[in-house]
Amino acid sequence: MHRGGGGGGGRLRRGGGGSHVQFEALLLCAFFNKVTFSAYVKLLRSPQIALPFNEACYKWHCFLMQQ
């Protein structure tokens, strides 16, 4: 069920000490994308929706990184 294990999660770390926050953000995005996967597949066919969706996920990730 899980695609690709959790190995190498801290590779993108920027600055010090934020690794577990980044990991939570990545988990949240992965979980969110998984929960909405069937809807997400439909969204991918309409880029005007899919692109803001990805951007929102990325911004949320960056927001958590700054905490």
PDB file of N, CA and C in Angstrom:
ATOM      1  N   MET A   1       0.828  -1.193   0.000  1.00  0.00           N
ATOM      2  CA  MET A   1       0.000   0.000   0.000  1.00  0.00           C
ATOM      3  C   MET A   1       0.867   1.250   0.000  1.00  0.00           C
ATOM      4  N   HIS A   2       1.914   1.233   0.820  1.00  0.00           N
ATOM      5  CA  HIS A   2       2.799   2.391   0.849  1.00  0.00           C
ATOM      6  C   HIS A   2       3.747   2.338  -0.337  1.00  0.00           C
ATOM      7  N   ARG A   3       3.775   3.418  -1.090  1.00  0.00           N
ATOM      8  CA  ARG A   3       4.693   3.500  -2.208  1.00  0.00           C
ATOM      9  C   ARG A   3       6.011   4.076  -1.731  1.00  0.00           C
ATOM     10  N   GLY A   4       7.126   3.348  -1.942  1.00  0.00           N
ATOM     11  CA  GLY A   4       8.432   3.866  -1.581  1.00  0.00           C
ATOM     12  C   GLY A   4       8.527   4.134  -0.101  1.00  0.00           C
ATOM     13  N   GLY A   5       9.412   3.483   0.594  1.00  0.00           N
ATOM     14  CA  GLY A   5       9.536   3.624   2.035  1.00  0.00           C
ATOM     15  C   GLY A   5       9.924   5.018   2.454  1.00  0.00           C
ATOM     16  N   GLY A   6      10.149   5.224   3.755  1.00  0.00           N
ATOM     17  CA  GLY A   6      10.449   6.550   4.270  1.00  0.00           C
ATOM     18  C   GLY A   6      11.919   6.871   4.294  1.00  0.00           C
ATOM     19  N   GLY A   7      12.744   6.106   3.604  1.00  0.00           N
ATOM     20  CA  GLY A   7      14.180   6.309   3.677  1.00  0.00           C
ATOM     21  C   GLY A   7      14.612   7.628   3.070  1.00  0.00           C
ATOM     22  N   GLY A   8      15.648   8.239   3.636  1.00  0.00           N
ATOM     23  CA  GLY A   8      16.224   9.459   3.075  1.00  0.00           C
ATOM     24  C   GLY A   8      15.327  10.665   3.191  1.00  0.00           C
ATOM     25  N   GLY A   9      14.512  10.721   4.245  1.00  0.00           N
ATOM     26  CA  GLY A   9      13.567  11.828   4.359  1.00  0.00           C
ATOM     27  C   GLY A   9      14.197  13.155   4.695  1.00  0.00           C
ATOM     28  N   GLY A  10      15.376  13.155   5.329  1.00  0.00           N
ATOM     29  CA  GLY A  10      15.951  14.414   5.782  1.00  0.00           C
ATOM     30  C   GLY A  10      16.939  15.023   4.820  1.00  0.00           C
ATOM     31  N   ARG A  11      16.898  14.601   3.577  1.00  0.00           N
ATOM     32  CA  ARG A  11      17.932  15.015   2.641  1.00  0.00           C
ATOM     33  C   ARG A  11      17.785  16.470   2.209  1.00  0.00           C
ATOM     34  N   LEU A  12      16.565  16.983   2.240  1.00  0.00           N
ATOM     35  CA  LEU A  12      16.321  18.334   1.739  1.00  0.00           C
ATOM     36  C   LEU A  12      16.404  19.393   2.830  1.00  0.00           C
ATOM     37  N   ARG A  13      16.938  19.025   3.971  1.00  0.00           N
ATOM     38  CA  ARG A  13      16.913  19.923   5.125  1.00  0.00           C
ATOM     39  C   ARG A  13      17.641  21.239   4.837  1.00  0.00           C
ATOM     40  N   ARG A  14      16.975  22.347   5.139  1.00  0.00           N
ATOM     41  CA  ARG A  14      17.590  23.667   5.037  1.00  0.00           C
ATOM     42  C   ARG A  14      17.782  24.217   6.435  1.00  0.00           C
ATOM     43  N   GLY A  15      18.995  24.679   6.733  1.00  0.00           N
ATOM     44  CA  GLY A  15      19.248  25.173   8.076  1.00  0.00           C
ATOM     45  C   GLY A  15      19.302  24.020   9.060  1.00  0.00           C
ATOM     46  N   GLY A  16      19.400  24.337  10.344  1.00  0.00           N
ATOM     47  CA  GLY A  16      19.528  23.286  11.346  1.00  0.00           C
ATOM     48  C   GLY A  16      18.266  23.127  12.164  1.00  0.00           C
ATOM     49  N   GLY A  17      18.049  21.923  12.669  1.00  0.00           N
ATOM     50  CA  GLY A  17      17.029  21.681  13.677  1.00  0.00           C
ATOM     51  C   GLY A  17      15.607  21.551  13.175  1.00  0.00           C
ATOM     52  N   GLY A  18      15.357  21.748  11.877  1.00  0.00           N
ATOM     53  CA  GLY A  18      13.980  21.708  11.405  1.00  0.00           C
ATOM     54  C   GLY A  18      13.580  20.386  10.790  1.00  0.00           C
ATOM     55  N   SER A  19      14.367  19.338  11.031  1.00  0.00           N
ATOM     56  CA  SER A  19      14.161  18.104  10.276  1.00  0.00           C
ATOM     57  C   SER A  19      12.832  17.447  10.604  1.00  0.00           C
ATOM     58  N   HIS A  20      12.445  17.414  11.892  1.00  0.00           N
ATOM     59  CA  HIS A  20      11.211  16.700  12.215  1.00  0.00           C
ATOM     60  C   HIS A  20       9.999  17.499  11.756  1.00  0.00           C
ATOM     61  N   VAL A  21      10.120  18.829  11.726  1.00  0.00           N
ATOM     62  CA  VAL A  21       9.019  19.654  11.221  1.00  0.00           C
ATOM     63  C   VAL A  21       8.842  19.408   9.727  1.00  0.00           C
ATOM     64  N   GLN A  22       9.960  19.339   9.013  1.00  0.00           N
ATOM     65  CA  GLN A  22       9.896  19.057   7.586  1.00  0.00           C
ATOM     66  C   GLN A  22       9.297  17.678   7.345  1.00  0.00           C
ATOM     67  N   PHE A  23       9.696  16.726   8.163  1.00  0.00           N
ATOM     68  CA  PHE A  23       9.186  15.363   8.018  1.00  0.00           C
ATOM     69  C   PHE A  23       7.677  15.341   8.211  1.00  0.00           C
ATOM     70  N   GLU A  24       7.182  16.088   9.209  1.00  0.00           N
ATOM     71  CA  GLU A  24       5.743  16.170   9.432  1.00  0.00           C
ATOM     72  C   GLU A  24       5.043  16.785   8.227  1.00  0.00           C
ATOM     73  N   ALA A  25       5.654  17.810   7.653  1.00  0.00           N
ATOM     74  CA  ALA A  25       5.059  18.448   6.477  1.00  0.00           C
ATOM     75  C   ALA A  25       4.981  17.475   5.311  1.00  0.00           C
ATOM     76  N   LEU A  26       6.052  16.713   5.117  1.00  0.00           N
ATOM     77  CA  LEU A  26       6.057  15.733   4.033  1.00  0.00           C
ATOM     78  C   LEU A  26       5.028  14.644   4.273  1.00  0.00           C
ATOM     79  N   LEU A  27       4.922  14.209   5.528  1.00  0.00           N
ATOM     80  CA  LEU A  27       3.917  13.201   5.864  1.00  0.00           C
ATOM     81  C   LEU A  27       2.518  13.735   5.611  1.00  0.00           C
ATOM     82  N   LEU A  28       2.305  14.991   6.012  1.00  0.00           N
ATOM     83  CA  LEU A  28       0.992  15.602   5.839  1.00  0.00           C
ATOM     84  C   LEU A  28       0.628  15.666   4.365  1.00  0.00           C
ATOM     85  N   CYS A  29       1.577  16.108   3.547  1.00  0.00           N
ATOM     86  CA  CYS A  29       1.325  16.175   2.109  1.00  0.00           C
ATOM     87  C   CYS A  29       1.063  14.788   1.531  1.00  0.00           C
ATOM     88  N   ALA A  30       1.870  13.820   1.951  1.00  0.00           N
ATOM     89  CA  ALA A  30       1.697  12.458   1.441  1.00  0.00           C
ATOM     90  C   ALA A  30       0.333  11.907   1.842  1.00  0.00           C
ATOM     91  N   PHE A  31      -0.040  12.140   3.097  1.00  0.00           N
ATOM     92  CA  PHE A  31      -1.329  11.667   3.592  1.00  0.00           C
ATOM     93  C   PHE A  31      -2.470  12.357   2.849  1.00  0.00           C
ATOM     94  N   PHE A  32      -2.353  13.677   2.702  1.00  0.00           N
ATOM     95  CA  PHE A  32      -3.393  14.453   2.031  1.00  0.00           C
ATOM     96  C   PHE A  32      -3.555  13.985   0.592  1.00  0.00           C
ATOM     97  N   ASN A  33      -2.430  13.804  -0.098  1.00  0.00           N
ATOM     98  CA  ASN A  33      -2.486  13.353  -1.484  1.00  0.00           C
ATOM     99  C   ASN A  33      -3.054  11.942  -1.586  1.00  0.00           C
ATOM    100  N   LYS A  34      -2.751  11.109  -0.584  1.00  0.00           N
ATOM    101  CA  LYS A  34      -3.241   9.733  -0.618  1.00  0.00           C
ATOM    102  C   LYS A  34      -4.751   9.700  -0.399  1.00  0.00           C
ATOM    103  N   VAL A  35      -5.212  10.488   0.587  1.00  0.00           N
ATOM    104  CA  VAL A  35      -6.642  10.515   0.907  1.00  0.00           C
ATOM    105  C   VAL A  35      -7.448  11.009  -0.287  1.00  0.00           C
ATOM    106  N   THR A  36      -6.907  12.004  -0.981  1.00  0.00           N
ATOM    107  CA  THR A  36      -7.652  12.609  -2.081  1.00  0.00           C
ATOM    108  C   THR A  36      -7.161  12.102  -3.434  1.00  0.00           C
ATOM    109  N   PHE A  37      -6.527  10.918  -3.431  1.00  0.00           N
ATOM    110  CA  PHE A  37      -5.843  10.483  -4.647  1.00  0.00           C
ATOM    111  C   PHE A  37      -6.786  10.347  -5.838  1.00  0.00           C
ATOM    112  N   SER A  38      -7.947   9.723  -5.620  1.00  0.00           N
ATOM    113  CA  SER A  38      -8.863   9.527  -6.751  1.00  0.00           C
ATOM    114  C   SER A  38      -9.365  10.863  -7.283  1.00  0.00           C
ATOM    115  N   ALA A  39      -9.657  11.784  -6.359  1.00  0.00           N
ATOM    116  CA  ALA A  39     -10.056  13.122  -6.789  1.00  0.00           C
ATOM    117  C   ALA A  39      -8.883  13.837  -7.445  1.00  0.00           C
ATOM    118  N   TYR A  40      -7.683  13.585  -6.911  1.00  0.00           N
ATOM    119  CA  TYR A  40      -6.484  14.237  -7.427  1.00  0.00           C
ATOM    120  C   TYR A  40      -6.208  13.819  -8.867  1.00  0.00           C
ATOM    121  N   VAL A  41      -6.445  12.538  -9.178  1.00  0.00           N
ATOM    122  CA  VAL A  41      -6.255  12.061 -10.546  1.00  0.00           C
ATOM    123  C   VAL A  41      -7.160  12.837 -11.500  1.00  0.00           C
ATOM    124  N   LYS A  42      -8.396  13.093 -11.061  1.00  0.00           N
ATOM    125  CA  LYS A  42      -9.309  13.881 -11.886  1.00  0.00           C
ATOM    126  C   LYS A  42      -8.822  15.317 -12.014  1.00  0.00           C
ATOM    127  N   LEU A  43      -8.302  15.856 -10.910  1.00  0.00           N
ATOM    128  CA  LEU A  43      -7.801  17.229 -10.929  1.00  0.00           C
ATOM    129  C   LEU A  43      -6.619  17.379 -11.877  1.00  0.00           C
ATOM    130  N   LEU A  44      -5.803  16.324 -11.959  1.00  0.00           N
ATOM    131  CA  LEU A  44      -4.621  16.391 -12.813  1.00  0.00           C
ATOM    132  C   LEU A  44      -4.998  16.607 -14.273  1.00  0.00           C
ATOM    133  N   ARG A  45      -6.220  16.251 -14.613  1.00  0.00           N
ATOM    134  CA  ARG A  45      -6.654  16.436 -15.998  1.00  0.00           C
ATOM    135  C   ARG A  45      -7.092  17.872 -16.261  1.00  0.00           C
ATOM    136  N   SER A  46      -7.233  18.664 -15.198  1.00  0.00           N
ATOM    137  CA  SER A  46      -7.546  20.081 -15.380  1.00  0.00           C
ATOM    138  C   SER A  46      -6.479  20.906 -14.661  1.00  0.00           C
ATOM    139  N   PRO A  47      -5.416  21.295 -15.366  1.00  0.00           N
ATOM    140  CA  PRO A  47      -4.252  21.937 -14.753  1.00  0.00           C
ATOM    141  C   PRO A  47      -4.588  23.204 -13.982  1.00  0.00           C
ATOM    142  N   GLN A  48      -5.628  23.913 -14.357  1.00  0.00           N
ATOM    143  CA  GLN A  48      -5.966  25.141 -13.635  1.00  0.00           C
ATOM    144  C   GLN A  48      -6.359  24.850 -12.194  1.00  0.00           C
ATOM    145  N   ILE A  49      -6.721  23.590 -11.903  1.00  0.00           N
ATOM    146  CA  ILE A  49      -7.018  23.188 -10.527  1.00  0.00           C
ATOM    147  C   ILE A  49      -5.810  22.487  -9.915  1.00  0.00           C
ATOM    148  N   ALA A  50      -5.169  21.607 -10.680  1.00  0.00           N
ATOM    149  CA  ALA A  50      -4.076  20.798 -10.140  1.00  0.00           C
ATOM    150  C   ALA A  50      -2.880  21.651  -9.739  1.00  0.00           C
ATOM    151  N   LEU A  51      -2.557  22.670 -10.529  1.00  0.00           N
ATOM    152  CA  LEU A  51      -1.387  23.490 -10.222  1.00  0.00           C
ATOM    153  C   LEU A  51      -1.545  24.257  -8.917  1.00  0.00           C
ATOM    154  N   PRO A  52      -2.660  24.960  -8.682  1.00  0.00           N
ATOM    155  CA  PRO A  52      -2.832  25.619  -7.377  1.00  0.00           C
ATOM    156  C   PRO A  52      -2.855  24.628  -6.224  1.00  0.00           C
ATOM    157  N   PHE A  53      -3.368  23.432  -6.462  1.00  0.00           N
ATOM    158  CA  PHE A  53      -3.402  22.407  -5.423  1.00  0.00           C
ATOM    159  C   PHE A  53      -1.982  22.044  -4.994  1.00  0.00           C
ATOM    160  N   ASN A  54      -1.117  21.796  -5.976  1.00  0.00           N
ATOM    161  CA  ASN A  54       0.281  21.490  -5.674  1.00  0.00           C
ATOM    162  C   ASN A  54       0.968  22.674  -5.019  1.00  0.00           C
ATOM    163  N   GLU A  55       0.666  23.874  -5.486  1.00  0.00           N
ATOM    164  CA  GLU A  55       1.286  25.071  -4.935  1.00  0.00           C
ATOM    165  C   GLU A  55       0.883  25.264  -3.483  1.00  0.00           C
ATOM    166  N   ALA A  56      -0.384  25.006  -3.177  1.00  0.00           N
ATOM    167  CA  ALA A  56      -0.861  25.133  -1.801  1.00  0.00           C
ATOM    168  C   ALA A  56      -0.138  24.134  -0.899  1.00  0.00           C
ATOM    169  N   CYS A  57       0.054  22.920  -1.384  1.00  0.00           N
ATOM    170  CA  CYS A  57       0.760  21.899  -0.612  1.00  0.00           C
ATOM    171  C   CYS A  57       2.199  22.342  -0.358  1.00  0.00           C
ATOM    172  N   TYR A  58       2.830  22.885  -1.394  1.00  0.00           N
ATOM    173  CA  TYR A  58       4.213  23.342  -1.267  1.00  0.00           C
ATOM    174  C   TYR A  58       4.313  24.506  -0.286  1.00  0.00           C
ATOM    175  N   LYS A  59       3.369  25.448  -0.366  1.00  0.00           N
ATOM    176  CA  LYS A  59       3.385  26.598   0.538  1.00  0.00           C
ATOM    177  C   LYS A  59       3.157  26.161   1.978  1.00  0.00           C
ATOM    178  N   TRP A  60       2.269  25.189   2.181  1.00  0.00           N
ATOM    179  CA  TRP A  60       2.033  24.667   3.533  1.00  0.00           C
ATOM    180  C   TRP A  60       3.305  24.019   4.073  1.00  0.00           C
ATOM    181  N   HIS A  61       3.999  23.278   3.209  1.00  0.00           N
ATOM    182  CA  HIS A  61       5.269  22.659   3.577  1.00  0.00           C
ATOM    183  C   HIS A  61       6.279  23.734   3.985  1.00  0.00           C
ATOM    184  N   CYS A  62       6.390  24.791   3.187  1.00  0.00           N
ATOM    185  CA  CYS A  62       7.330  25.874   3.498  1.00  0.00           C
ATOM    186  C   CYS A  62       6.937  26.581   4.789  1.00  0.00           C
ATOM    187  N   PHE A  63       5.637  26.759   4.997  1.00  0.00           N
ATOM    188  CA  PHE A  63       5.149  27.400   6.221  1.00  0.00           C
ATOM    189  C   PHE A  63       5.575  26.601   7.447  1.00  0.00           C
ATOM    190  N   LEU A  64       5.410  25.276   7.389  1.00  0.00           N
ATOM    191  CA  LEU A  64       5.806  24.433   8.513  1.00  0.00           C
ATOM    192  C   LEU A  64       7.315  24.454   8.715  1.00  0.00           C
ATOM    193  N   MET A  65       8.057  24.566   7.620  1.00  0.00           N
ATOM    194  CA  MET A  65       9.518  24.605   7.711  1.00  0.00           C
ATOM    195  C   MET A  65       9.988  25.827   8.493  1.00  0.00           C
ATOM    196  N   GLN A  66       9.224  26.912   8.422  1.00  0.00           N
ATOM    197  CA  GLN A  66       9.647  28.164   9.044  1.00  0.00           C
ATOM    198  C   GLN A  66       9.258  28.246  10.510  1.00  0.00           C
ATOM    199  N   GLN A  67       8.457  27.303  10.988  1.00  0.00           N
ATOM    200  CA  GLN A  67       8.013  27.363  12.391  1.00  0.00           C
ATOM    201  C   GLN A  67       9.159  27.060  13.348  1.00  0.00           C
TER     202      GLN A  67
END
